[in-house]
Amino acid sequence: MAQLLNASFIPTTSSHTLRRTPNFPPGICISGRRSRTQVQAKIREIFMPALSSTMTEGKIVSWVKSEGDQLSKGESVVVVESDKADMDVETFYDGYLAAIMVEEGGVAAVGSAIALLAETESEIDEARAKANSSSQSLSSSSSSTPPPAPQPQTGKIAENVGPAPVSPPVKTVAAASSAHPASEGGKRIVASPYAKKLAKELKVDLGRVVGSGPLGRIVAKDVEAAASSAAEAAATAATAGAATSAAVPGIELGTVVPFTTMQSAVSRNMVESLSVPTFRVGYTITTDALDALYKKVKSKGVTMTALLAKATALALVKHPVVNSSCRDGQSFVYNSSINIAVAVAIDGGLITPVLQDADKVDIYSLSRKWKELVDKARAKQLQPHEYNTGTFTLSNLGMFGVDRFDAILPPGTGAIMAVGASQPTAVGTKDGRIGMKNQMQVNVTADHRVIYGADLASFLKTLASIIEDPKDLTF
């Protein structure tokens, strides 16, 4: 659901002074003849909305409407990038988009004005004047701050360090004639017959060679030196080209890149997580039966992520304390729903789409929902309830071949489980022989204020039993 733009009134100036009395409601005043006049605000400020509980600022992705366009209540006006997604924002009011104060690509704090809305077309000019005066006051305040002293050029270090470019040789005839006294004013180049032959073999342009012989005559050693210099320049260029091609496309090495809105939110959450006392418990789970089930249902659109989420949800049903959360440090909540958040890496950040009521939804519907959530996450179109309602988090790096890792607990949740790759492992069988089984390592990070070691051990034992005998996952 698109969000609504908040707006406040900016009363326009009037030649009459209105005085509010305690005997009448706000907006009503009394003149000498006891007539009542209602104050009506004509220009409204459009504020940067708070699109999530963790959002502190937003970035203008695009303005759907242009200055001067007429707006109707409930119409989309601007697309805002929050810390998690891009969202269309609507207006509550009819009117005209009079002045845009934050252009596309600009960032504004939550609650700050990003545009002005005029009630009538005749008030557009007045609103633009207010916007201009506001921007001028901001620029004057910033200009009053003295600029930093310029740094001396002698100590400056280049931002992008790399091979120095090879300066091209001078091509002008005048330069050649001055360097070659024997070239008869640039009409011809004087070189020994052997030097000419050698230059042809080594593909050296004699016009770019400075002779060391009598009167500037080019000799063989001059040609050889020129060929050697050209080879070194080519090798340098090839090395630079190889280094460039080896670099990740789109990444300019040596540059300083500011956080995106999403990266800033991830940074704040990670720092906040340091205040939570956590501990970790690992477990080895045999996945032969789960792998066999996956091969059977994969053609029906079932994903491994959905299978793991379903197994986790069924285990949490029996261990509600692991699905609990502590937000105030004074109490904790046994969450009434089991909503499995799954970490997904997207361009420029990380987000956790939520499979709500994963214990109650069948595996086929769960898989379809997961694919839908991933598509929306990569398009930055997730709604807040689709990424901030998780009660337990999964982070799976098994597809990269990672065998085991630790995950950082997201603030406001009780536990997160890191899932490694399923790999063939030599194990002892019940009859005392050595056999091969596929096994994966899982490692749970939990809030120790609420969840204790025995709780996690019991939960992981239940999870292992479900994965090792997954007949309940498809019902």
Coordinates of C-alpha atoms in Angstrom, one line a residue:
M1 CA 0.0 0.0 0.0
A2 CA 1.4 3.4 -1.0
Q3 CA 2.1 5.7 1.8
L4 CA 0.5 9.1 2.3
L5 CA 2.3 12.4 2.3
N6 CA 2.2 14.4 5.5
A7 CA 1.5 18.1 5.1
S8 CA 1.3 21.1 7.4
F9 CA -0.3 24.5 6.9
I10 CA 1.7 27.6 6.1
P11 CA -0.8 30.5 6.7
T12 CA -0.6 33.2 4.2
T13 CA -0.1 36.8 5.3
S14 CA -3.2 39.0 5.8
S15 CA -3.8 42.7 6.2
H16 CA -6.0 41.9 9.2
T17 CA -4.6 40.7 12.5
L18 CA -6.6 37.8 13.9
R19 CA -6.6 37.3 17.7
R20 CA -7.6 34.0 19.2
T21 CA -9.7 34.1 22.4
P22 CA -10.2 31.3 24.9
N23 CA -13.9 31.4 24.4
F24 CA -13.8 30.1 20.8
P25 CA -12.3 27.2 19.1
P26 CA -9.0 27.6 17.2
G27 CA -9.4 29.2 13.8
I28 CA -12.3 31.4 14.9
C29 CA -11.9 35.1 15.8
I30 CA -14.2 37.9 16.7
S31 CA -14.2 41.3 15.1
G32 CA -15.7 44.5 16.6
R33 CA -19.1 43.6 15.0
R34 CA -19.0 40.0 16.4
S35 CA -18.6 38.5 13.0
R36 CA -16.6 35.3 12.8
T37 CA -13.8 34.7 10.3
Q38 CA -12.2 31.3 9.8
V39 CA -8.5 31.2 9.1
Q40 CA -7.7 28.9 6.1
A41 CA -4.2 27.9 5.3
K42 CA -3.5 27.9 1.6
I43 CA 0.0 26.5 1.2
R44 CA 1.1 23.3 2.8
E45 CA 4.5 21.8 3.3
I46 CA 4.9 18.2 2.1
F47 CA 7.2 16.3 4.5
M48 CA 9.5 13.4 4.0
P49 CA 7.4 10.5 5.4
A50 CA 8.6 7.8 7.7
L51 CA 8.2 4.6 5.7
S52 CA 9.6 2.3 8.3
S53 CA 10.3 2.3 12.0
T54 CA 14.0 2.5 11.5
M55 CA 14.0 5.2 8.8
T56 CA 15.7 8.4 9.7
E57 CA 16.1 9.9 6.2
G58 CA 14.9 9.2 2.7
K59 CA 16.1 9.7 -0.8
I60 CA 14.0 11.1 -3.6
V61 CA 14.1 8.5 -6.3
S62 CA 11.8 10.4 -8.7
W63 CA 9.0 12.9 -8.8
V64 CA 6.0 11.4 -10.4
K65 CA 4.5 14.9 -10.8
S66 CA 6.1 18.1 -12.0
E67 CA 5.9 21.6 -10.6
G68 CA 2.5 23.1 -11.5
D69 CA 0.7 19.8 -11.9
Q70 CA -2.7 19.5 -10.3
L71 CA -3.0 16.8 -7.7
S72 CA -5.9 14.8 -6.4
K73 CA -6.2 13.2 -3.0
G74 CA -4.7 9.7 -3.0
E75 CA -2.6 10.3 -6.1
S76 CA 1.1 9.3 -6.3
V77 CA 3.4 12.3 -6.2
V78 CA 6.9 11.0 -5.5
V79 CA 8.9 7.8 -5.2
V80 CA 11.0 7.7 -2.0
E81 CA 13.9 5.3 -1.2
S82 CA 13.6 4.3 2.4
D83 CA 16.2 2.2 4.2
K84 CA 14.6 -1.0 2.8
A85 CA 12.6 -0.2 -0.4
D86 CA 11.4 2.3 -3.0
M87 CA 7.8 3.3 -2.3
D88 CA 5.2 5.4 -4.0
V89 CA 4.0 8.2 -1.8
E90 CA 0.5 9.7 -2.1
T91 CA -1.0 13.0 -1.1
F92 CA -3.9 13.5 1.3
Y93 CA -5.0 16.8 -0.3
D94 CA -6.2 18.2 -3.6
G95 CA -4.1 21.1 -4.9
Y96 CA -1.1 22.0 -7.1
L97 CA 2.5 20.8 -6.7
A98 CA 3.8 24.4 -6.4
A99 CA 7.5 24.0 -5.6
I100 CA 9.9 21.0 -5.3
M101 CA 12.4 21.7 -2.6
V102 CA 14.4 18.4 -2.8
E103 CA 15.3 17.3 -6.3
E104 CA 15.6 13.8 -7.5
G105 CA 18.6 12.1 -5.9
G106 CA 18.5 14.4 -2.9
V107 CA 18.3 13.2 0.7
A108 CA 16.0 14.7 3.4
A109 CA 15.5 13.9 7.0
V110 CA 12.2 12.4 8.1
G111 CA 9.8 15.2 8.8
S112 CA 11.6 17.9 6.8
A113 CA 9.9 19.7 3.9
I114 CA 10.5 18.3 0.4
A115 CA 7.9 20.3 -1.5
L116 CA 5.1 22.9 -1.2
L117 CA 1.5 22.2 -2.1
A118 CA -0.7 25.2 -3.1
E119 CA -4.5 25.0 -2.7
T120 CA -5.3 27.0 -5.8
E121 CA -3.4 27.7 -9.0
S122 CA -3.2 31.4 -8.2
E123 CA -1.1 30.6 -5.1
I124 CA 1.6 28.8 -7.0
D125 CA 3.8 31.9 -7.4
E126 CA 3.5 32.7 -3.7
A127 CA 4.5 29.1 -2.8
R128 CA 7.5 29.3 -5.1
A129 CA 8.6 32.5 -3.5
K130 CA 8.4 30.9 -0.1
A131 CA 10.5 28.0 -1.4
N132 CA 13.1 30.3 -2.9
S133 CA 13.4 32.3 0.3
S134 CA 13.8 29.1 2.3
S135 CA 16.5 27.9 0.0
Q136 CA 18.3 31.2 0.0
S137 CA 18.3 31.3 3.8
L138 CA 19.8 27.8 3.8
S139 CA 22.5 28.8 1.3
S140 CA 23.3 32.0 3.1
S141 CA 23.8 30.1 6.4
S142 CA 26.0 27.6 4.7
S143 CA 28.0 30.3 3.0
S144 CA 28.6 32.0 6.3
T145 CA 30.7 29.1 7.3
P146 CA 34.3 29.8 6.3
P147 CA 35.6 27.4 3.6
P148 CA 38.4 25.1 4.6
A149 CA 41.9 26.3 3.9
P150 CA 43.2 24.9 0.6
Q151 CA 45.8 22.2 0.9
P152 CA 49.2 22.8 -0.7
Q153 CA 49.5 21.0 -4.0
T154 CA 52.9 19.7 -3.3
G155 CA 51.5 17.3 -0.7
K156 CA 48.5 16.1 -2.7
I157 CA 48.1 12.4 -3.3
A158 CA 46.2 11.2 -6.4
E159 CA 42.9 9.5 -5.6
N160 CA 43.4 6.8 -8.3
V161 CA 46.9 5.5 -8.2
G162 CA 48.0 3.7 -11.3
P163 CA 50.7 3.6 -14.0
A164 CA 51.6 7.0 -15.3
P165 CA 50.4 7.6 -18.8
V166 CA 53.0 7.4 -21.5
S167 CA 53.3 10.9 -23.1
P168 CA 52.9 10.7 -26.9
P169 CA 55.9 11.7 -28.9
V170 CA 55.9 15.1 -30.6
K171 CA 54.6 14.8 -34.1
T172 CA 55.1 18.3 -35.5
V173 CA 57.6 18.7 -38.3
A174 CA 59.1 21.8 -36.7
A175 CA 60.0 19.8 -33.6
A176 CA 61.5 17.1 -35.7
S177 CA 63.7 19.5 -37.7
S178 CA 65.0 21.1 -34.6
A179 CA 65.9 17.7 -33.1
H180 CA 67.4 16.5 -36.4
P181 CA 70.0 19.0 -37.8
A182 CA 70.6 16.6 -40.7
S183 CA 67.0 16.5 -41.8
E184 CA 67.3 19.5 -44.0
G185 CA 64.5 21.6 -42.4
G186 CA 62.2 18.6 -42.0
K187 CA 62.0 17.6 -45.6
R188 CA 63.8 14.3 -45.1
I189 CA 65.3 12.3 -42.3
V190 CA 69.0 11.4 -42.4
A191 CA 69.7 7.9 -41.2
S192 CA 72.2 5.2 -42.0
P193 CA 71.0 2.5 -44.5
Y194 CA 71.2 -0.1 -41.7
A195 CA 69.2 2.1 -39.4
K196 CA 66.5 2.4 -42.1
K197 CA 66.4 -1.4 -42.6
L198 CA 66.3 -2.1 -38.9
A199 CA 63.5 0.5 -38.4
K200 CA 61.5 -1.3 -41.0
E201 CA 62.0 -4.7 -39.4
L202 CA 61.2 -3.4 -35.9
K203 CA 58.3 -1.1 -37.1
V204 CA 59.9 2.0 -35.7
D205 CA 58.9 5.4 -37.1
L206 CA 62.1 7.2 -37.8
G207 CA 60.3 10.5 -37.6
R208 CA 60.1 10.0 -33.9
V209 CA 63.7 9.0 -33.3
V210 CA 66.4 11.4 -32.2
G211 CA 69.7 10.6 -33.8
S212 CA 72.9 10.4 -31.9
G213 CA 75.2 10.3 -34.9
P214 CA 77.1 13.2 -36.6
L215 CA 74.7 16.2 -37.1
G216 CA 71.8 14.2 -35.7
R217 CA 72.1 11.3 -38.0
I218 CA 70.1 8.3 -36.9
V219 CA 72.1 5.1 -36.4
A220 CA 71.2 1.5 -35.5
K221 CA 71.5 2.0 -31.8
D222 CA 69.0 4.8 -31.9
V223 CA 66.4 2.6 -33.6
E224 CA 67.1 -0.2 -31.1
A225 CA 66.6 2.1 -28.2
A226 CA 63.3 3.4 -29.7
A227 CA 62.0 -0.1 -30.2
S228 CA 62.9 -1.0 -26.6
S229 CA 61.1 2.0 -25.3
A230 CA 58.0 1.2 -27.3
A231 CA 58.1 -2.4 -26.0
E232 CA 58.2 -1.2 -22.4
A233 CA 55.4 1.3 -23.0
A234 CA 53.3 -1.5 -24.5
A235 CA 54.0 -3.8 -21.6
T236 CA 53.0 -1.1 -19.1
A237 CA 49.7 -0.5 -21.0
A238 CA 49.0 -4.3 -21.1
T239 CA 49.6 -4.6 -17.4
A240 CA 47.3 -1.6 -16.7
G241 CA 44.7 -3.2 -19.0
A242 CA 44.9 -6.5 -17.3
A243 CA 44.5 -4.9 -13.8
T244 CA 41.5 -3.0 -15.1
S245 CA 39.9 -6.1 -16.6
A246 CA 40.6 -8.1 -13.4
A247 CA 38.8 -5.5 -11.3
V248 CA 35.1 -6.0 -10.6
P249 CA 33.0 -4.2 -13.2
G250 CA 31.5 -0.9 -11.9
I251 CA 34.0 -0.6 -9.0
E252 CA 36.5 2.2 -9.3
L253 CA 39.4 1.3 -7.1
G254 CA 40.8 3.9 -4.7
T255 CA 37.6 5.9 -4.4
V256 CA 35.6 6.7 -1.3
V257 CA 31.9 5.7 -1.7
P258 CA 29.3 7.0 0.8
F259 CA 26.7 4.6 2.2
T260 CA 23.4 4.2 0.4
T261 CA 20.3 4.6 2.4
M262 CA 20.0 0.9 2.8
Q263 CA 23.7 0.5 3.8
S264 CA 23.2 3.2 6.4
A265 CA 20.3 1.3 7.9
V266 CA 22.3 -1.9 7.9
S267 CA 25.1 -0.1 9.6
R268 CA 22.9 1.3 12.3
N269 CA 21.3 -2.2 12.9
M270 CA 24.6 -3.9 13.2
V271 CA 25.9 -1.3 15.7
E272 CA 22.7 -1.7 17.7
S273 CA 23.1 -5.4 17.8
L274 CA 26.4 -5.0 19.8
S275 CA 24.3 -4.0 22.8
V276 CA 22.6 -7.4 22.9
P277 CA 24.4 -10.2 24.8
T278 CA 24.5 -13.1 22.4
F279 CA 25.8 -16.7 22.3
R280 CA 26.1 -19.4 19.6
V281 CA 25.3 -23.0 19.4
G282 CA 26.2 -25.2 16.4
Y283 CA 24.7 -28.5 15.2
T284 CA 25.5 -31.0 12.4
I285 CA 22.4 -32.3 10.5
T286 CA 22.3 -35.1 8.0
T287 CA 20.5 -34.0 4.8
D288 CA 20.3 -37.2 2.7
A289 CA 16.5 -37.4 3.1
L290 CA 16.0 -33.6 2.6
D291 CA 18.1 -33.7 -0.5
A292 CA 16.1 -36.6 -1.9
L293 CA 12.8 -34.8 -1.1
Y294 CA 14.1 -31.7 -2.8
K295 CA 14.9 -33.6 -6.0
K296 CA 11.3 -34.9 -6.1
V297 CA 9.5 -31.6 -5.5
K298 CA 11.9 -29.2 -7.3
S299 CA 10.1 -29.6 -10.6
K300 CA 6.9 -28.4 -8.8
G301 CA 8.5 -25.1 -8.0
V302 CA 9.6 -25.9 -4.5
T303 CA 12.8 -24.2 -3.4
M304 CA 15.4 -25.3 -0.8
T305 CA 14.9 -22.0 1.0
A306 CA 11.2 -22.8 1.4
L307 CA 12.0 -26.3 2.7
L308 CA 14.4 -25.0 5.3
A309 CA 12.0 -22.2 6.4
K310 CA 9.2 -24.8 6.7
A311 CA 11.3 -27.1 8.8
T312 CA 12.5 -24.3 11.0
A313 CA 8.9 -23.1 11.5
L314 CA 7.7 -26.6 12.5
A315 CA 10.6 -26.8 15.0
L316 CA 9.7 -23.4 16.5
V317 CA 6.2 -24.5 17.1
K318 CA 7.6 -26.9 19.7
H319 CA 10.0 -24.3 21.1
P320 CA 8.2 -20.9 21.4
V321 CA 10.9 -19.4 23.5
V322 CA 13.3 -19.5 20.5
N323 CA 10.7 -17.5 18.6
S324 CA 10.4 -14.9 21.3
S325 CA 11.9 -11.4 21.3
C326 CA 13.1 -8.8 23.8
R327 CA 13.0 -5.1 22.7
D328 CA 13.1 -3.1 25.9
G329 CA 15.5 -5.0 28.0
Q330 CA 12.8 -5.4 30.7
S331 CA 10.5 -8.1 29.2
F332 CA 10.1 -10.4 26.3
V333 CA 7.3 -11.5 24.0
Y334 CA 6.2 -14.9 23.0
N335 CA 5.4 -14.0 19.4
S336 CA 2.0 -15.3 18.3
S337 CA 3.1 -15.9 14.7
I338 CA 6.0 -17.7 13.3
N339 CA 7.4 -15.4 10.6
I340 CA 10.6 -16.6 9.1
A341 CA 12.8 -13.8 7.7
V342 CA 15.4 -14.9 5.2
A343 CA 18.5 -12.8 4.4
V344 CA 18.8 -11.8 0.7
A345 CA 21.8 -10.0 -0.7
I346 CA 20.6 -7.3 -3.2
D347 CA 22.5 -4.6 -5.1
G348 CA 23.8 -2.2 -2.5
G349 CA 22.7 -3.9 0.6
L350 CA 20.9 -6.7 2.5
I351 CA 17.2 -7.2 3.2
T352 CA 15.2 -9.9 4.9
P353 CA 11.9 -10.7 3.2
V354 CA 9.5 -12.5 5.6
L355 CA 7.6 -15.7 5.1
Q356 CA 4.6 -15.0 7.4
D357 CA 3.0 -17.9 9.3
A358 CA 5.4 -20.3 7.7
D359 CA 4.3 -23.1 10.0
K360 CA 0.7 -22.9 8.6
V361 CA 1.4 -22.5 4.9
D362 CA 1.9 -25.5 2.7
I363 CA 5.3 -25.9 1.0
Y364 CA 4.1 -25.1 -2.5
S365 CA 2.4 -21.8 -1.5
L366 CA 5.4 -21.0 0.6
S367 CA 7.7 -21.5 -2.4
R368 CA 5.6 -19.3 -4.6
K369 CA 5.5 -16.6 -2.0
W370 CA 9.2 -16.7 -1.6
K371 CA 9.8 -16.2 -5.3
E372 CA 7.5 -13.3 -5.2
L373 CA 9.2 -11.7 -2.3
V374 CA 12.7 -12.1 -3.8
D375 CA 11.5 -10.5 -7.1
K376 CA 10.0 -7.6 -5.1
A377 CA 13.2 -7.3 -3.0
R378 CA 15.4 -7.0 -6.0
A379 CA 13.1 -4.4 -7.5
K380 CA 13.1 -2.6 -4.2
Q381 CA 9.3 -2.9 -4.0
L382 CA 8.8 -4.7 -0.7
Q383 CA 6.2 -3.2 1.6
P384 CA 7.2 -2.6 5.3
H385 CA 5.2 -5.6 6.6
E386 CA 7.0 -7.8 4.1
Y387 CA 10.5 -7.2 5.6
N388 CA 10.1 -5.9 9.2
T389 CA 7.8 -8.5 10.8
G390 CA 10.2 -11.4 11.1
T391 CA 10.4 -13.3 14.4
F392 CA 13.2 -15.7 13.5
T393 CA 15.9 -15.2 10.8
L394 CA 17.6 -17.6 8.4
S395 CA 20.9 -16.8 6.6
N396 CA 22.0 -19.3 4.1
L397 CA 25.4 -19.2 2.4
G398 CA 25.5 -22.9 1.5
M399 CA 25.0 -22.1 -2.2
F400 CA 28.5 -20.5 -2.1
G401 CA 30.1 -23.6 -0.7
V402 CA 30.5 -22.0 2.8
D403 CA 30.5 -24.9 5.3
R404 CA 30.0 -22.8 8.5
F405 CA 29.7 -19.2 9.6
D406 CA 28.4 -17.0 12.4
A407 CA 25.4 -14.6 11.8
I408 CA 24.8 -11.3 13.6
L409 CA 21.5 -11.1 15.5
P410 CA 19.1 -8.6 14.0
P411 CA 17.8 -6.1 16.6
G412 CA 14.4 -6.9 18.0
T413 CA 14.5 -10.7 17.3
G414 CA 15.5 -13.6 19.5
A415 CA 17.6 -15.7 17.2
I416 CA 19.2 -16.1 13.7
M417 CA 20.4 -19.4 12.2
A418 CA 23.3 -19.5 9.8
V419 CA 23.1 -22.4 7.3
G420 CA 26.1 -23.9 5.6
A421 CA 26.5 -26.1 2.6
S422 CA 25.5 -29.8 2.5
Q423 CA 28.6 -31.8 1.8
P424 CA 29.5 -35.5 1.6
T425 CA 31.1 -36.6 4.9
A426 CA 32.6 -39.8 6.1
V427 CA 30.7 -40.9 9.2
G428 CA 30.4 -43.9 11.4
T429 CA 27.2 -46.0 10.9
K430 CA 25.2 -47.7 13.6
D431 CA 26.7 -51.1 12.8
G432 CA 30.2 -49.7 13.4
R433 CA 31.2 -49.2 9.8
I434 CA 32.3 -46.1 7.9
G435 CA 29.8 -44.6 5.5
M436 CA 29.2 -41.5 3.5
K437 CA 26.4 -39.1 4.3
N438 CA 25.5 -35.6 3.2
Q439 CA 25.7 -33.2 6.2
M440 CA 25.4 -29.5 6.8
Q441 CA 26.4 -27.3 9.7
V442 CA 24.0 -24.9 11.3
N443 CA 24.9 -22.3 13.8
V444 CA 22.3 -20.3 15.8
T445 CA 23.1 -16.9 17.4
A446 CA 20.6 -16.0 20.1
D447 CA 19.8 -13.3 22.6
H448 CA 21.0 -14.7 26.0
R449 CA 18.7 -12.4 27.9
V450 CA 15.8 -14.6 26.8
I451 CA 17.1 -17.8 25.3
Y452 CA 19.5 -20.1 27.0
G453 CA 21.8 -22.9 25.9
A454 CA 19.4 -25.7 26.7
D455 CA 16.7 -24.0 24.7
L456 CA 18.8 -23.8 21.6
A457 CA 20.1 -27.4 22.0
S458 CA 16.6 -28.7 22.3
F459 CA 15.4 -26.7 19.4
L460 CA 18.3 -27.9 17.1
K461 CA 17.6 -31.5 18.1
T462 CA 14.0 -31.1 17.0
L463 CA 15.1 -29.3 13.8
A464 CA 17.5 -32.1 13.0
S465 CA 14.8 -34.8 13.5
I466 CA 12.5 -32.9 11.1
I467 CA 15.2 -32.5 8.4
E468 CA 16.4 -36.1 8.7
D469 CA 12.8 -37.4 8.4
P470 CA 11.1 -34.7 6.3
K471 CA 7.8 -36.4 5.6
D472 CA 5.9 -33.6 7.4
L473 CA 7.3 -30.8 5.2
T474 CA 5.0 -31.6 2.2
F475 CA 1.8 -31.6 4.3

